[in-house]
GROMACS .gro file of C-alpha atoms in nm:
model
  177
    1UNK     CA    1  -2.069   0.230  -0.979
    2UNK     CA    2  -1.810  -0.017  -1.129
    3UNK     CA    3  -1.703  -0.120  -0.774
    4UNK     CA    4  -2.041  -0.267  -0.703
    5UNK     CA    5  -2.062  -0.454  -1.060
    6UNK     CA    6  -1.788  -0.610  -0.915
    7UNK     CA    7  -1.940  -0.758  -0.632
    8UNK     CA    8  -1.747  -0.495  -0.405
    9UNK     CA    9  -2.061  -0.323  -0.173
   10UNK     CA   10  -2.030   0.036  -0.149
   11UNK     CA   11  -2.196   0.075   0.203
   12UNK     CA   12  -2.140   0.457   0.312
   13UNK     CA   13  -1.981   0.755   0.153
   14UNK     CA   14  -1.846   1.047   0.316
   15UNK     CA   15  -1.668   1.372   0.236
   16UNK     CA   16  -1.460   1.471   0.540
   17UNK     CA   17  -1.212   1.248   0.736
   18UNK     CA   18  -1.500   1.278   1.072
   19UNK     CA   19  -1.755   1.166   0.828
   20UNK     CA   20  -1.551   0.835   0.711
   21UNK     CA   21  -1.476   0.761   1.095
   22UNK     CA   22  -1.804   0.794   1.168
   23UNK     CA   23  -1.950   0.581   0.898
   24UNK     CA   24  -1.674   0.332   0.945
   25UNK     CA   25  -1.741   0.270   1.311
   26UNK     CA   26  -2.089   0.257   1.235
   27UNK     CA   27  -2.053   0.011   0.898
   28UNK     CA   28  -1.711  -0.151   1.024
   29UNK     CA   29  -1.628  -0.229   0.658
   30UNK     CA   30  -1.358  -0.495   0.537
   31UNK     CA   31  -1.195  -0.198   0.324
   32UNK     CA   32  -1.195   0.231   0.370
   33UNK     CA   33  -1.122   0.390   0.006
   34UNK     CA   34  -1.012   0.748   0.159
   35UNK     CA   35  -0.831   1.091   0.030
   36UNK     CA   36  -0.530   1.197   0.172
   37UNK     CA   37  -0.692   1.543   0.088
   38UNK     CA   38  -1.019   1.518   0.210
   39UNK     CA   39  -1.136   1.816   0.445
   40UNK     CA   40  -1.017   1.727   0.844
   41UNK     CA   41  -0.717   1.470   0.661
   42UNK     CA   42  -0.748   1.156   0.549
   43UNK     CA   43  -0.407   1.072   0.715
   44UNK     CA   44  -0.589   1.164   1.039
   45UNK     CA   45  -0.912   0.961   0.951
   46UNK     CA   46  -0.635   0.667   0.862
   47UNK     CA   47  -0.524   0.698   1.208
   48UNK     CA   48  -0.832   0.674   1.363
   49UNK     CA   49  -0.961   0.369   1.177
   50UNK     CA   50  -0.691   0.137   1.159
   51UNK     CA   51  -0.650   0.237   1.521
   52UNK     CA   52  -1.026   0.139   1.659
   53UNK     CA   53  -1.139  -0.125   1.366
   54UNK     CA   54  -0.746  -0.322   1.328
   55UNK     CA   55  -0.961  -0.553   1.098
   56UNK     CA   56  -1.012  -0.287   0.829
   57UNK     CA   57  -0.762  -0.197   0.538
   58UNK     CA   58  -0.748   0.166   0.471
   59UNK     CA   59  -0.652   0.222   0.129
   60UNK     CA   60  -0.555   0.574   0.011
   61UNK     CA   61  -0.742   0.691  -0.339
   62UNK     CA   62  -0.581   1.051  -0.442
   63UNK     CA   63  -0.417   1.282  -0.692
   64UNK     CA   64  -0.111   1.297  -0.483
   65UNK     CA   65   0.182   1.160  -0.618
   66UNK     CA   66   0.381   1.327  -0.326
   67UNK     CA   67   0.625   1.098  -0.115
   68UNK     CA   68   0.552   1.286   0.188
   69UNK     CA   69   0.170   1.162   0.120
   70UNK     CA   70   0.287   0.831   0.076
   71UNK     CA   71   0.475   0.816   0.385
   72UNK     CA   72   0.263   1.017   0.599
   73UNK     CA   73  -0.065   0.753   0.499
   74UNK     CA   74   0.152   0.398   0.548
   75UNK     CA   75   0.288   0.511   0.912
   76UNK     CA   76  -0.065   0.670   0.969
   77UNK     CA   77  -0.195   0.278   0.913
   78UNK     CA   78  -0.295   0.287   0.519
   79UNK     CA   79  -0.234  -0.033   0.360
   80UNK     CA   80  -0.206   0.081   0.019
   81UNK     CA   81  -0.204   0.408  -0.207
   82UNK     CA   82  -0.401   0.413  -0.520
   83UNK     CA   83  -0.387   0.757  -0.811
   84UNK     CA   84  -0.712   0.891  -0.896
   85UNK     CA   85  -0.585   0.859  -1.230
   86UNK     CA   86  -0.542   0.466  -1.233
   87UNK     CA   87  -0.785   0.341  -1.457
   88UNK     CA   88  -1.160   0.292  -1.312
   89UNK     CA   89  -1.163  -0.050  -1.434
   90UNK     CA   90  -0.897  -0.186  -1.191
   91UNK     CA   91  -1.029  -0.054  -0.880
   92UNK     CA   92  -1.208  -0.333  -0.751
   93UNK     CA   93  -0.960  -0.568  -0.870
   94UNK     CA   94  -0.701  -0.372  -0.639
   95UNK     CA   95  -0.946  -0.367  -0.376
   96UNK     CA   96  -0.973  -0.745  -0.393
   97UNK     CA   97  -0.583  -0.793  -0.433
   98UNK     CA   98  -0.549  -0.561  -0.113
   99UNK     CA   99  -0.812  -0.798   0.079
  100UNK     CA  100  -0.552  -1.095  -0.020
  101UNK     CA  101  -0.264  -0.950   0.143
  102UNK     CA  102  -0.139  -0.764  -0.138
  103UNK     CA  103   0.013  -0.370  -0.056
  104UNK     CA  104  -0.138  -0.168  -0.347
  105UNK     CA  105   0.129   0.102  -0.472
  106UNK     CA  106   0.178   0.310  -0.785
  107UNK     CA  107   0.429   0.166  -1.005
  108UNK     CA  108   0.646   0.523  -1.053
  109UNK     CA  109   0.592   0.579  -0.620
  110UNK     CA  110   0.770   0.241  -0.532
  111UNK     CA  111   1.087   0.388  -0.615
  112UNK     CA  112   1.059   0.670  -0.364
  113UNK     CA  113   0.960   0.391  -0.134
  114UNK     CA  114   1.218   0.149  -0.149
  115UNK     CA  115   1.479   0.471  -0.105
  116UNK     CA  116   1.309   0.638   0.211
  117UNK     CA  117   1.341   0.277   0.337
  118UNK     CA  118   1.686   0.250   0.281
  119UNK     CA  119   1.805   0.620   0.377
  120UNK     CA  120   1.608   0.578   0.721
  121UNK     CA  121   1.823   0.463   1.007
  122UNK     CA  122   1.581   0.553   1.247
  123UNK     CA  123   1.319   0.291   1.158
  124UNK     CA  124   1.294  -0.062   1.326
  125UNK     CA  125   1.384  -0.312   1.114
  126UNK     CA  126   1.378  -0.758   1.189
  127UNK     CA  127   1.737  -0.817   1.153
  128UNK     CA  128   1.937  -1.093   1.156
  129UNK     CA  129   2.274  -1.120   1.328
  130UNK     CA  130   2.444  -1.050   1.078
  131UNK     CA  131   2.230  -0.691   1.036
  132UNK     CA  132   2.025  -0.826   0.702
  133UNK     CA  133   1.654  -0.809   0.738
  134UNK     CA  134   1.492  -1.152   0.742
  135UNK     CA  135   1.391  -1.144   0.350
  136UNK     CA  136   1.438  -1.494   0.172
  137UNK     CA  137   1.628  -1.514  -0.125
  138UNK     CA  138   1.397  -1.445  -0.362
  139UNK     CA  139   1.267  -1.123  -0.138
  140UNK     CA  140   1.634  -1.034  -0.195
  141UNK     CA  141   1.631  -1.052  -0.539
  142UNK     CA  142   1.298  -0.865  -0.588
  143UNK     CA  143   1.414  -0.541  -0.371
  144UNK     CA  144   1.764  -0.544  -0.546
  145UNK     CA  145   1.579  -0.532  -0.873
  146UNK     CA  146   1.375  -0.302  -0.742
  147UNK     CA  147   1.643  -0.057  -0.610
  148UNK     CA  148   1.773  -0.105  -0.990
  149UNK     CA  149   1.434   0.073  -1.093
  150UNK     CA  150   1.303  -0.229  -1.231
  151UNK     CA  151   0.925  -0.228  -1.220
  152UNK     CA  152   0.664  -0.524  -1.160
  153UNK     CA  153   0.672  -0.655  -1.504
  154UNK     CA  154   1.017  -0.639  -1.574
  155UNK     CA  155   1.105  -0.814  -1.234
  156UNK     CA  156   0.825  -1.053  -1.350
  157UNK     CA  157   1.032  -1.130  -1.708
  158UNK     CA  158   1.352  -1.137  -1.546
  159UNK     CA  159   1.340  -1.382  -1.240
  160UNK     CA  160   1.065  -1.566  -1.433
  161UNK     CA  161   0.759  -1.501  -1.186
  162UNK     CA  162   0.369  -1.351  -1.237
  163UNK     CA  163   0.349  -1.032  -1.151
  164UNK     CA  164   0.121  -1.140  -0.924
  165UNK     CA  165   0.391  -1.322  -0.736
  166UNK     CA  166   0.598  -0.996  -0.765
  167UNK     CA  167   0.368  -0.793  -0.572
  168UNK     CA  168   0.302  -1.046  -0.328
  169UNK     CA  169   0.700  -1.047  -0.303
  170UNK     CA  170   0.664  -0.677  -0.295
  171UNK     CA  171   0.436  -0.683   0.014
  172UNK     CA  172   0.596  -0.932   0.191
  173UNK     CA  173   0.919  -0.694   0.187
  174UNK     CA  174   0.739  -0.413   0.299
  175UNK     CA  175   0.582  -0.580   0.565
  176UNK     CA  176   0.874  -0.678   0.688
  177UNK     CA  177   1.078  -0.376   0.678
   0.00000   0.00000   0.00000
């Protein structure tokens, strides 16, 4: 398995969302890979984990490019959502990125994101007094590029940063909105 050539250890599998809470409580891994899809919800099995082991990321692995899915995972305590259909290759380096604080999303689902977050009075956000979350500057700049449809590379070129640094920015945003 590439994640283990990595140095990532693979330390239980499981095929239903009671299956991957029990073998979480039982393993209490740094990281849960799970399916929004799986049989019982993975949403549900999100829940659950996040909920009884705070110290474990859940990341989301799945064909579903549906914004619903999205959503539904990140308020059900996901810390990132990964396509099946990102290339093997990167997994573990996303898994290790996630472990640094970085928020793992698809590139064309940040979009949908960023617009849910805007469009959705009803969610708590840090304000200041004047009503502007409390994003520095260059958190500003990053979400206004982003609400432009820029992606990570192209807010990389134009505000001369790593990508890296983007989706740290990225996260950072997230977390605080």
């Amino acid at each position: 398995m590439a994640l283990e050539r990595d140095g990532i250890e693979v330390c239980a599998e499981a095929w239903t969302a009671e299956g991957a809470v029990k073998a979480a409580m039982r393993e209490q891994p740094d990281v849960c890979l799970l399916d929004i899809n799986m049989p019982g919800g993975g949403a549900s099995a999100a829940s659950t984990i996040t909920a009884r082991l705070p110290h474990t990321l859940v990341l989301m692995l799945t064909v579903s490019r549906e914004g619903e899915d999205l959503l539904e995972s990140m308020r059900r305590g996901a810390h990132g959502y990964l396509l099946k259909e990102m290339d093997p290759a990167k997994l573990s380096v996303t898994v290790k990125a996630a472990l640094a604080g970085e928020v793992p999303l698809p590139r064309q689902m940040t979009g949908f994101l960023v617009e849910e977050l805007r469009h959705e009075p009803h969610h708590r956000h840090p304000v200041t007094d004047k009503g502007r979350p409390e994003l520095t500057r260059r958190e500003w700049e990053v979400l206004d590029l982003l609400c432009e449809g820029a992606g990570t590379g192209d807010i990389a070129g134009r505000l001369f940063l790593s990508q890296v640094t983007v989706r740290r920015h990225i996260s950072a945003i997230l977390g605080k909105l």
